Structures are given as structure tokens and as C-alpha cells.
PDB file of C-alpha atoms and ligand atoms in Angstrom:
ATOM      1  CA  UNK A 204      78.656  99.999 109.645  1.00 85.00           C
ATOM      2  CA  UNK A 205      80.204 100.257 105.942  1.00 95.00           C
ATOM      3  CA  UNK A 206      82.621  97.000 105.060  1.00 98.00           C
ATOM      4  CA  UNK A 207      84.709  96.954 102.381  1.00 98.00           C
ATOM      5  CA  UNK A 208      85.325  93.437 100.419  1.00 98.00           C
ATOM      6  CA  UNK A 209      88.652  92.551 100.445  1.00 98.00           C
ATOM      7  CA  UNK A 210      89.466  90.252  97.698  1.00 97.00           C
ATOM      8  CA  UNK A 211      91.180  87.026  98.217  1.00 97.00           C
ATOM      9  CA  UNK A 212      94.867  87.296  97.398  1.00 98.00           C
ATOM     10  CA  UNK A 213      98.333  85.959  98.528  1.00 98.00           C
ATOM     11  CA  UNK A 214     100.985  88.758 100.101  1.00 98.00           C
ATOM     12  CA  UNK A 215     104.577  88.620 102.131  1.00 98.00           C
ATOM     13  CA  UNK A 216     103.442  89.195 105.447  1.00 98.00           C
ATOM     14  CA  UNK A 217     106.396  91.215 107.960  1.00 98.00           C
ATOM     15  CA  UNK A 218     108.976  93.381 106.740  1.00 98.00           C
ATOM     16  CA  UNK A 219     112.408  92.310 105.352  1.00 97.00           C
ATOM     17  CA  UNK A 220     115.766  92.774 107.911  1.00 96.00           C
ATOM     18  CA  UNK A 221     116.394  96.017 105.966  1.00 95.00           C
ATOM     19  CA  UNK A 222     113.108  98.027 106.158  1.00 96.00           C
ATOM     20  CA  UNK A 223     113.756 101.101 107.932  1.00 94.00           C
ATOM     21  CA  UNK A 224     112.114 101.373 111.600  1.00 94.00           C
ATOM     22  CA  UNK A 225     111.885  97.875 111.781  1.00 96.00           C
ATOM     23  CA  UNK A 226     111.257  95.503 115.003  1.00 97.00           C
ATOM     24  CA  UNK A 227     112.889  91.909 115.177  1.00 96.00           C
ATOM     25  CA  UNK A 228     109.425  90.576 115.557  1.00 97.00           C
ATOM     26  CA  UNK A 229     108.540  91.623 111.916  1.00 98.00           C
ATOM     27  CA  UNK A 230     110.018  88.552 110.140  1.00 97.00           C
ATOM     28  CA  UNK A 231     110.949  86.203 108.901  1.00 98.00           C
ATOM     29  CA  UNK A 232     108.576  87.348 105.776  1.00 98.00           C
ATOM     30  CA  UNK A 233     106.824  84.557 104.965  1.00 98.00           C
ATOM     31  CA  UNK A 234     103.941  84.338 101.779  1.00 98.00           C
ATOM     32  CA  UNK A 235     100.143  84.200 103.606  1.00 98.00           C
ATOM     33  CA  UNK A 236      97.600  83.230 100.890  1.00 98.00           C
ATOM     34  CA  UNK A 237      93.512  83.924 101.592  1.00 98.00           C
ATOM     35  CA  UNK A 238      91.778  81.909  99.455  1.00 96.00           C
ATOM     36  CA  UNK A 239      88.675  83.811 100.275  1.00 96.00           C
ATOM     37  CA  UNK A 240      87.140  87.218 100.189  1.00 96.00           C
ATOM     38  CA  UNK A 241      86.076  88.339 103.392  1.00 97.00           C
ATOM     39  CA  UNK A 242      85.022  91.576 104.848  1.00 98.00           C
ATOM     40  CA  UNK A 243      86.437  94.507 106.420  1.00 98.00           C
ATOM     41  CA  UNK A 244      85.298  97.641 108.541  1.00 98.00           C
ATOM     42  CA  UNK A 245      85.946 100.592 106.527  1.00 98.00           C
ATOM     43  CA  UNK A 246      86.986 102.237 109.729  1.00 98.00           C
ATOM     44  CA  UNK A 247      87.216 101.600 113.254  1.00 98.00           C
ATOM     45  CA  UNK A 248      84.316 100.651 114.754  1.00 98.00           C
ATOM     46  CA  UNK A 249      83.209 104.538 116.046  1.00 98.00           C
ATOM     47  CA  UNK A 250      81.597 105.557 119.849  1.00 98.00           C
ATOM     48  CA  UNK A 251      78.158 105.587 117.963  1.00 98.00           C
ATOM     49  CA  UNK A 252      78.590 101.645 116.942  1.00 98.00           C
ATOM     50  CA  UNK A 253      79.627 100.783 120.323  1.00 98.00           C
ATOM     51  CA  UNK A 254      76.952 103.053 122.452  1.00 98.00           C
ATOM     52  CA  UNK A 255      74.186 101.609 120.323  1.00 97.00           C
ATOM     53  CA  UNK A 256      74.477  98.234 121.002  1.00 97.00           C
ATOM     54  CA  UNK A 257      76.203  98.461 124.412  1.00 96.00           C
ATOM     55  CA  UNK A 258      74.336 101.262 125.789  1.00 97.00           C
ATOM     56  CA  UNK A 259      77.309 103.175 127.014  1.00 97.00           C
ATOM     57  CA  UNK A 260      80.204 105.024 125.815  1.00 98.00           C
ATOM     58  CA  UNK A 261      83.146 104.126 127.699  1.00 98.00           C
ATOM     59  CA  UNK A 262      85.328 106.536 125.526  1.00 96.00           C
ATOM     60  CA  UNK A 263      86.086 109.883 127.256  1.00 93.00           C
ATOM     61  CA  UNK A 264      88.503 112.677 127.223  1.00 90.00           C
ATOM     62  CA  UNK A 265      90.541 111.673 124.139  1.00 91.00           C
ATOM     63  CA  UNK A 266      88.193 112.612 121.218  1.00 92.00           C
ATOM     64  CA  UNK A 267      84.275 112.414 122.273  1.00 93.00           C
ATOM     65  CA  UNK A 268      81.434 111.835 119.700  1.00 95.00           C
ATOM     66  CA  UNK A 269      79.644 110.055 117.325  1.00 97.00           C
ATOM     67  CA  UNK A 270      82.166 109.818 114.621  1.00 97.00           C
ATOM     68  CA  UNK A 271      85.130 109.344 116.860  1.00 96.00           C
ATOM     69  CA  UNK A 272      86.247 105.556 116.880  1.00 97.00           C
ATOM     70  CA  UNK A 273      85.988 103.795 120.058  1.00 98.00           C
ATOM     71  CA  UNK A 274      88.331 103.276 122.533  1.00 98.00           C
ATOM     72  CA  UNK A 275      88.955 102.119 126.148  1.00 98.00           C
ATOM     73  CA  UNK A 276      88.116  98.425 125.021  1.00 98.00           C
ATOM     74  CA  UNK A 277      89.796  95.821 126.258  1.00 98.00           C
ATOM     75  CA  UNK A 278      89.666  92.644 124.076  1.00 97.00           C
ATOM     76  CA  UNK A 279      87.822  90.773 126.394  1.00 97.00           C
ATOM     77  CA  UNK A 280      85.350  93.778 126.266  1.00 98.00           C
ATOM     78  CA  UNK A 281      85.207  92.949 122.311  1.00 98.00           C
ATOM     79  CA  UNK A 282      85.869  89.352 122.077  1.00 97.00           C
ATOM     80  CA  UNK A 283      85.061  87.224 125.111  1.00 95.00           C
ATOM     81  CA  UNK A 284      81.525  85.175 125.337  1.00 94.00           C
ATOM     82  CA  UNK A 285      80.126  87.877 126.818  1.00 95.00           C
ATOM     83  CA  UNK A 286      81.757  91.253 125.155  1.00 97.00           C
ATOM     84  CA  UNK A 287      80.132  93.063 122.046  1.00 98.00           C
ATOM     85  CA  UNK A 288      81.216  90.507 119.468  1.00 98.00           C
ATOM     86  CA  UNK A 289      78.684  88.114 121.416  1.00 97.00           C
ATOM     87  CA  UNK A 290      76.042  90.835 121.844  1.00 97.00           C
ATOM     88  CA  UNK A 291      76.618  91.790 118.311  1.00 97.00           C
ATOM     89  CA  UNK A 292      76.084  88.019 116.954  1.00 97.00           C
ATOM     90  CA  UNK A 293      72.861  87.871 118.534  1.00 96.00           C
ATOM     91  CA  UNK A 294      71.114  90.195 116.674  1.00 95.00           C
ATOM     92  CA  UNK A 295      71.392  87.615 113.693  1.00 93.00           C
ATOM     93  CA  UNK A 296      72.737  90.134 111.264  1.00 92.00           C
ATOM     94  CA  UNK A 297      75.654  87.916 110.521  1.00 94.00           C
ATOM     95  CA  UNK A 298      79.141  86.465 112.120  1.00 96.00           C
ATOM     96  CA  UNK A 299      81.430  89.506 113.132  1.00 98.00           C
ATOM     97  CA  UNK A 300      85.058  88.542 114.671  1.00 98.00           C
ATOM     98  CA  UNK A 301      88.233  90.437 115.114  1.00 98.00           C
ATOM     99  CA  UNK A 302      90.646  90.133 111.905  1.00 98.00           C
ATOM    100  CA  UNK A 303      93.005  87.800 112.130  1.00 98.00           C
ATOM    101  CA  UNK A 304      96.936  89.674 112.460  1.00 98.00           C
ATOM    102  CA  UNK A 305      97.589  88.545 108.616  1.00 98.00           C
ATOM    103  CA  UNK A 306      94.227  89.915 107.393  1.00 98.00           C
ATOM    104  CA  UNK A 307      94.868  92.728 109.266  1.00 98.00           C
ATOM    105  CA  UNK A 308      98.421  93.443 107.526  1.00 98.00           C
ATOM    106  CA  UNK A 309      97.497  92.430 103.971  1.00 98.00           C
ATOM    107  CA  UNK A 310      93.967  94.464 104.222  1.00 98.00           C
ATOM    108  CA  UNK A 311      96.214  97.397 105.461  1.00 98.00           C
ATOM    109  CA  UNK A 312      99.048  96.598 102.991  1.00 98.00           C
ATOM    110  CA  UNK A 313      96.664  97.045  99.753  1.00 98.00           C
ATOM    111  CA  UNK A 314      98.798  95.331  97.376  1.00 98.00           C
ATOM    112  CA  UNK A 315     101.847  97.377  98.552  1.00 97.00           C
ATOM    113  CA  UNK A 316     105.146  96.233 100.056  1.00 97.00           C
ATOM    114  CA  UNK A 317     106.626  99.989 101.239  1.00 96.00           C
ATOM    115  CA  UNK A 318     106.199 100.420 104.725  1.00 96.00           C
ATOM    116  CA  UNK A 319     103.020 102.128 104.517  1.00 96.00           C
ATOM    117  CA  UNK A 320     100.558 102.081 102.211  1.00 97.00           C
ATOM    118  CA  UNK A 321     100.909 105.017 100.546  1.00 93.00           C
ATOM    119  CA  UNK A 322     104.804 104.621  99.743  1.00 91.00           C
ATOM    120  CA  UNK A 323     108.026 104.633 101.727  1.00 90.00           C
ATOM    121  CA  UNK A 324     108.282 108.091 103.193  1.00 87.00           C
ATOM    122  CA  UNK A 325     112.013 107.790 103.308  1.00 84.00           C
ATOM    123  CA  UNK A 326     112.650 111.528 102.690  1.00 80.00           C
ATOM    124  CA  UNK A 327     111.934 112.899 106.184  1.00 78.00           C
ATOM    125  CA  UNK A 328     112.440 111.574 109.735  1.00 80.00           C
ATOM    126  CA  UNK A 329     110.819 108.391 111.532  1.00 83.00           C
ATOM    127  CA  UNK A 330     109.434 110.487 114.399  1.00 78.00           C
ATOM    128  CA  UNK A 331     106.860 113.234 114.197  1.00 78.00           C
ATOM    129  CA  UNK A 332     107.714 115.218 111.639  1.00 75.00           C
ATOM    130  CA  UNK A 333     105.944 115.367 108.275  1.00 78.00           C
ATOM    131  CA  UNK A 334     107.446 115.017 104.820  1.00 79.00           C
ATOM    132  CA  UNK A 335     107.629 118.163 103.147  1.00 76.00           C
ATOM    133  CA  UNK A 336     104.843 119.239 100.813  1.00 72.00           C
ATOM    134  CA  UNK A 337     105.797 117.393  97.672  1.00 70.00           C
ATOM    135  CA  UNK A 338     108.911 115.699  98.145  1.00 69.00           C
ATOM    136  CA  UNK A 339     107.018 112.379  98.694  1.00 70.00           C
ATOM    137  CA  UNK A 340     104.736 110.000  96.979  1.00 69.00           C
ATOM    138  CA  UNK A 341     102.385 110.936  99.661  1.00 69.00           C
ATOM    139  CA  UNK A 342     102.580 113.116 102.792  1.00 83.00           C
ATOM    140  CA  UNK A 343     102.246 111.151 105.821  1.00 87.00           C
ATOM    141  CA  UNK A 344      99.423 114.019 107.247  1.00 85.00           C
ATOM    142  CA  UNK A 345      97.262 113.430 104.480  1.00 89.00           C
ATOM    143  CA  UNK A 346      96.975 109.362 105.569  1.00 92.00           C
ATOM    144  CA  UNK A 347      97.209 108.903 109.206  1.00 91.00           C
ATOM    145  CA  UNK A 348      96.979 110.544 112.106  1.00 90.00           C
ATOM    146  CA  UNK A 349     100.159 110.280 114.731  1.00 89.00           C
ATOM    147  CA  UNK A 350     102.179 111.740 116.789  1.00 83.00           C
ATOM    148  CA  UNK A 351      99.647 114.228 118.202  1.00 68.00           C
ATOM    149  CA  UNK A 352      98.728 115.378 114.398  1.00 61.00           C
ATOM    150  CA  UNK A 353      97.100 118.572 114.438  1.00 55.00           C
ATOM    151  CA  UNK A 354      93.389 119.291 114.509  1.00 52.00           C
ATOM    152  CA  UNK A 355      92.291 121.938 112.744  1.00 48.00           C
ATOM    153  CA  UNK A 356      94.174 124.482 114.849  1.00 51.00           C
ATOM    154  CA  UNK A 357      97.092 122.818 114.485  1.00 52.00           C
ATOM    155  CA  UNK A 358      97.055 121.988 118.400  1.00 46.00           C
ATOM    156  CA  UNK A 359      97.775 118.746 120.203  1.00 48.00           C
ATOM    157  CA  UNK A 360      94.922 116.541 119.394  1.00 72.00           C
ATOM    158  CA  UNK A 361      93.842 112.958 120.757  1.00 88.00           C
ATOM    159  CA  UNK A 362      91.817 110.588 118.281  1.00 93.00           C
ATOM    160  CA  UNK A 363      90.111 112.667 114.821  1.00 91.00           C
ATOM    161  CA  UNK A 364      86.547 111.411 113.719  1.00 94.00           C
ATOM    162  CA  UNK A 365      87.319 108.264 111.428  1.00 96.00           C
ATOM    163  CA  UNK A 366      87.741 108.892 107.525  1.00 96.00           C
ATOM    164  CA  UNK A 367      88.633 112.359 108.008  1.00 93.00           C
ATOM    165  CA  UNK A 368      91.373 111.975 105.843  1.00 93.00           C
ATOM    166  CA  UNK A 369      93.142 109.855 102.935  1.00 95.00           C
ATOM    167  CA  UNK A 370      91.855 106.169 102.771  1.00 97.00           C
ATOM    168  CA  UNK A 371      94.076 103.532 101.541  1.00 97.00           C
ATOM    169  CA  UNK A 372      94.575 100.812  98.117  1.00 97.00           C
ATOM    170  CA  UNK A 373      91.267  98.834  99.359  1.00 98.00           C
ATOM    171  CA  UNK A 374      89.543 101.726 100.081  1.00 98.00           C
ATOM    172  CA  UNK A 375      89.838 101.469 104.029  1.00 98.00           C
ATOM    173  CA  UNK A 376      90.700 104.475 106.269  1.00 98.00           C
ATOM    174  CA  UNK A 377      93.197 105.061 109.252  1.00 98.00           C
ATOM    175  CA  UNK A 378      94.935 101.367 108.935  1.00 98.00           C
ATOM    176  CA  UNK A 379      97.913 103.603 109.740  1.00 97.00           C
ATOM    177  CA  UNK A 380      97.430 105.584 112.873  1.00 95.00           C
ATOM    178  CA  UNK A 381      94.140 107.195 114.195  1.00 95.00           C
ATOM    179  CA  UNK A 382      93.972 104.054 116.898  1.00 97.00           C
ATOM    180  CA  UNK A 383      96.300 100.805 117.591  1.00 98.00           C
ATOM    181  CA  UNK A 384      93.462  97.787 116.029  1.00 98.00           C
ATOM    182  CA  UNK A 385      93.125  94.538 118.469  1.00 98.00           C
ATOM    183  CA  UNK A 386      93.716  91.719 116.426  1.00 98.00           C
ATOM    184  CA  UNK A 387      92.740  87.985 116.916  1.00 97.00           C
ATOM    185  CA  UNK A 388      95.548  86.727 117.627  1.00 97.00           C
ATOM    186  CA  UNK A 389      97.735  85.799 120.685  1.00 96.00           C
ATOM    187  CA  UNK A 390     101.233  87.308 120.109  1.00 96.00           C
ATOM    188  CA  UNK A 391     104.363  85.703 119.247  1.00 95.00           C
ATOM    189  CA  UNK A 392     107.452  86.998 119.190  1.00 94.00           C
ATOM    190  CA  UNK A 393     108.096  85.928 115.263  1.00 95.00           C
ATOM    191  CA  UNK A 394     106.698  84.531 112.785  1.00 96.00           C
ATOM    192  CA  UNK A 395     108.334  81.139 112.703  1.00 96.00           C
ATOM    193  CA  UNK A 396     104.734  78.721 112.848  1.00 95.00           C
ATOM    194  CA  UNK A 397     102.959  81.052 111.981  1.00 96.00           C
ATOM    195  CA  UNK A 398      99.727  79.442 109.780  1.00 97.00           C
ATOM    196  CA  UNK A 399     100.117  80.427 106.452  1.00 98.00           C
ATOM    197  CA  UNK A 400      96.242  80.717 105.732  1.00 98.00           C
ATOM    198  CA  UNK A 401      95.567  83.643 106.885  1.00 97.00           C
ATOM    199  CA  UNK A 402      93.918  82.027 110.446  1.00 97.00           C
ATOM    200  CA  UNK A 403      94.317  83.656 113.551  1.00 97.00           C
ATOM    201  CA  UNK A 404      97.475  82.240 115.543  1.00 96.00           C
ATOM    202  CA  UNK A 405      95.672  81.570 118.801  1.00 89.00           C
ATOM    203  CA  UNK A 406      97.261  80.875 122.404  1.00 78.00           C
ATOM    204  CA  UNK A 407      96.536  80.570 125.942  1.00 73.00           C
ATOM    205  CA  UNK A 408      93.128  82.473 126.921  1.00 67.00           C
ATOM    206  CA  UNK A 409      95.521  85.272 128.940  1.00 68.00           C
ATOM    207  CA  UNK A 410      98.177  85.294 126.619  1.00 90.00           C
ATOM    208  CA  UNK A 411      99.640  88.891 125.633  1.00 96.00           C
ATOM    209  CA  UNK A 412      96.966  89.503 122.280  1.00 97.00           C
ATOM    210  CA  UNK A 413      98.400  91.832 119.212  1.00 97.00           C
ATOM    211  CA  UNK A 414      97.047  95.085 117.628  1.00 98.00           C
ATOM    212  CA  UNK A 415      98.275  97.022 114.965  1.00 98.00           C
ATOM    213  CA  UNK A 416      99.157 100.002 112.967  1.00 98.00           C
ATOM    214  CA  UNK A 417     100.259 102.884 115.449  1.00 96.00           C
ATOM    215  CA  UNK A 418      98.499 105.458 117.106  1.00 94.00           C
ATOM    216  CA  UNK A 419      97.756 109.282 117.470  1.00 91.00           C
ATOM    217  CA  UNK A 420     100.102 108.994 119.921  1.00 87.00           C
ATOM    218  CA  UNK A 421     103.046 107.641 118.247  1.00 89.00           C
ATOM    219  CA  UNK A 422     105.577 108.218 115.895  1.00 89.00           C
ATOM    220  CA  UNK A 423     105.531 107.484 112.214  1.00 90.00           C
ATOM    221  CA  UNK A 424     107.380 104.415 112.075  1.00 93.00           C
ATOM    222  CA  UNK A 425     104.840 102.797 114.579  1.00 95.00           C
ATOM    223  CA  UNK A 426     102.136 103.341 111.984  1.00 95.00           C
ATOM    224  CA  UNK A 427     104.110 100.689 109.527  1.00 97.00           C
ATOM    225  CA  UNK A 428     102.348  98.261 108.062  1.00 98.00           C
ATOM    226  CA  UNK A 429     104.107  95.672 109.570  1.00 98.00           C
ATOM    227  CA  UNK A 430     104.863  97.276 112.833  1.00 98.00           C
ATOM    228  CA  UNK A 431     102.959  94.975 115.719  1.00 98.00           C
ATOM    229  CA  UNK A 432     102.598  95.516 119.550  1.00 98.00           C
ATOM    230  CA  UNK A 433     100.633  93.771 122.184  1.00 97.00           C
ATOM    231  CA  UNK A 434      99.190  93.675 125.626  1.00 97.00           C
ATOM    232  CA  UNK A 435      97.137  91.769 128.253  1.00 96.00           C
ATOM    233  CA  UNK A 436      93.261  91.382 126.921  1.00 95.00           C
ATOM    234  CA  UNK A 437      92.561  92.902 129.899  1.00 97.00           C
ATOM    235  CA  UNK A 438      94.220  96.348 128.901  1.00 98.00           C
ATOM    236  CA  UNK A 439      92.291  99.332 128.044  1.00 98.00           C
ATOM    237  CA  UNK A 440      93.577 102.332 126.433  1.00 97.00           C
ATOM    238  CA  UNK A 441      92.862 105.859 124.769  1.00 95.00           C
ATOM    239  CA  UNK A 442      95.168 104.403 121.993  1.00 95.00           C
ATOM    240  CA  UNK A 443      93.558 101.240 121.518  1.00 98.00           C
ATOM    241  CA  UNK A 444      90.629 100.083 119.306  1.00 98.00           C
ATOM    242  CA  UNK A 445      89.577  98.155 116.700  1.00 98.00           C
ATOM    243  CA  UNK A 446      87.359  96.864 113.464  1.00 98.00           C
ATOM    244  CA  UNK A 447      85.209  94.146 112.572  1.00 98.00           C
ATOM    245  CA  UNK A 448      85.176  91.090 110.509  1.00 98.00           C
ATOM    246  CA  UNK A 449      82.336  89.715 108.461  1.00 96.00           C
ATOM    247  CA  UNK A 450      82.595  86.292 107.089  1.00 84.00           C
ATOM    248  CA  UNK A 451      80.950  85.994 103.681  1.00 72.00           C
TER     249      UNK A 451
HETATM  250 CA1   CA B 265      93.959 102.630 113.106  1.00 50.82          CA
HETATM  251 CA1   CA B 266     106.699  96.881 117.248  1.00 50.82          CA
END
């Protein structure tokens, strides 16, 4: 598993009343600071990760194989005592956890405050359609997979093969799109309390948790930075996965 370290840093975490595409539980913005590297999958953790430690691959019939990122994980499945974080642990290789939602956001933000990483994409339309060749700082296609984004014969496609295409500031691929990323935390529906450390805002064991970043499945302005959705830990999707933690 490649990890990319993610220097310490302070960022405005949610997006401001006026950011196009934007949900009310974005806000208010409020400054997060790490005060300590940690670090970060380069991708989602892939089928071959998963199938190697937990023998099986539950992934099936949305993008199959060795380079595809897992998915059909719950977050107990990840992050109960007895899911793969636990199994993981054991083999004394270090701590691995979830991110927490704000290391999740300013990992995927890279320094930048447009609504994705790799600008604004303001010229073209929130839903599935691409920005013409050009016209933008940086066509959404060449970042993230969404909105059933073409394989290579330009037909409807489930999850690509992680990395396959731009990564972002930090060097990390598919933050936008690709798969929705579990995150620590339980979800709340804004950010007033939130910590301000960049901890993980626990709740109740059963609580609604939160992942992040959009989906193959959905439109652009899911795949915003600050964009956030949740569901029961229990839930497990062809939309849903997630990458690892490490704790220097
Ligand atoms: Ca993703
Ligand atoms: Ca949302």
C-alpha cells in the first residue's frame, strides 16, 4: 500500500454560502489546524489489499480486479473490533484508522479552496457533462471519475482501476469521484462543535457515519471537496469505499 505524507497545515474546512452546488451541511467554514503530519493512502484501498488480508473479495459486478478499489464494505466491515482495521493492526506493521472527515477534506483540498482540487469548473454544467477541451483550468475527465465516465469505449462504466488518471496537489488520486471514502466520523448535520483539531467528531456506535467525495455514479458537484453524505455503518454499496490512515 503506497501513503503519501501529508504535511501538517491549517485550512477552512466546508464551503462558503455562495459556492456553487453547495449543501447546507457544508458550513459554517470554520479554520481546522493539524499540527501533525500524518499519512494518507494514495488511493483507495484496492480488491487486492482487501482479498489479501481478508481472504475474500466481496466486490463484484461493478469493476472486478486487482487494481479496482474495494467496495461493498460497510464501516463496521472496516472499522469495528473485529473488521479489517483490527485484522490489519495485528500484523504489527503499524496503527491504520479511517481519516478523520477534516483530514479527509484538507488531504483532498491540497492547499486549494475551489470546489475541487483542480479549480472551479464553473464553465460547464454541475451534472454529467464535461468541460470542454480547454476552456478550463482542468477538465473534470482528466481528475475523477463520475457520472458513469467512460471506459475506454466510451460506454457506461462502474468503478476504473485506482490512479488511472490525474492525481491531485498532495499527490493523492481519485479524492474526487472513483468511490464515496468512509470517514471516521459520526455525521452531523453542520459544523457548529465541530473539534477544530482535526479529530474525528465521534457519536453514538449506530449513528449515521460520513464519507466523502462523490462517486462514479454521481454528478460532478457531488465530487466537491466539501460535498459530504452519510449512511448507517451497516450499509454496503458499489459506490462506497475507502482509504487508510497511518499515524506517524
Ligand atoms: Ca474516491
Ligand atoms: Ca451532500
Amino acid at each position: 500500500m503506497r501513503l503519501v505524507r501529508i504535511p501538517a497545515g491549517s485550512f477552512q474546512m466546508g464551503s462558503p454560502d455562495l459556492e456553487t452546488g453547495r449543501n447546507s451541511d457544508e458550513g459554517p467554514v470554520h479554520t481546522v489546524t493539524l499540527s501533525s503530519d500524518f499519512y494518507l493512502g494514495e488511493t483507495e484501498v484496492t480488491q487486492a489489499q482487501w482479498l489479501a488480508l481478508a481472504g475474500i473479495n466481496p466486490a463484484s459486478g461493478y469493476g472486478v480486479g486487482n487494481d479496482y478499489p474495494v467496495y461493498d464494505v460497510s464501516w463496521n466491515d472496516i472499522a469495528s473490533a473485529t473488521g479489517f482495521l483490527a485484522e490489519l493492526n495485528a500484523l504489527g506493521k503499524g496503527i491504520f484508522r479511517l481519516p478523520s472527515e477534516a483530514e479527509w477534506e484538507y488531504a483532498c483540498r491540497g492547499g486549494t479552496t475551489t470546489r475541487f482540487s483542480f479549480g472551479d469548473s464553473l464553465g460547464c454544467p454541475d451534472d454529467c457533462t464535461d468541460c470542454a477541451a480547454g476552456s478550463e483550468t482542468g477538465n473534470r475527465s482528466d481528475y475523477m471519475w463520475y457520472c458513469w465516465s467512460g471506459g475506454p469505449d466510451g460506454s457506461p462504466v462502474a468503478s476504473l482501476p485506482v490512479a488511472s488518471l490525474l492525481p491531485n496537489p498532495f499527490g493523492l488520486y481519485d479524492m474526487h469521484g472513483n468511490l464515496w471514502e468512509w470517514c471516521q466520523d459520526g455525521y452531523h448535520d453542520s459544523f457548529v462543535g465541530a473539534p477544530n483539531d482535526g479529530s474525528a467528531w465521534e457519536n453514538f456506535a449506530d449513528h449515521l457515519k460520513v464519507y466523502r467525495g462523490g462517486s462514479w455514479n454521481y454528478s460532478a458537484a457531488s465530487c466537491r471537496s466539501a460535498n459530504r453524505n452519510k449512511n448507517l455503518p451497516t450499509l454496503r454499496s458499489p459506490r462506497l469505499g475507502f482509504r487508510l490512515v497511518l499515524t506517524p
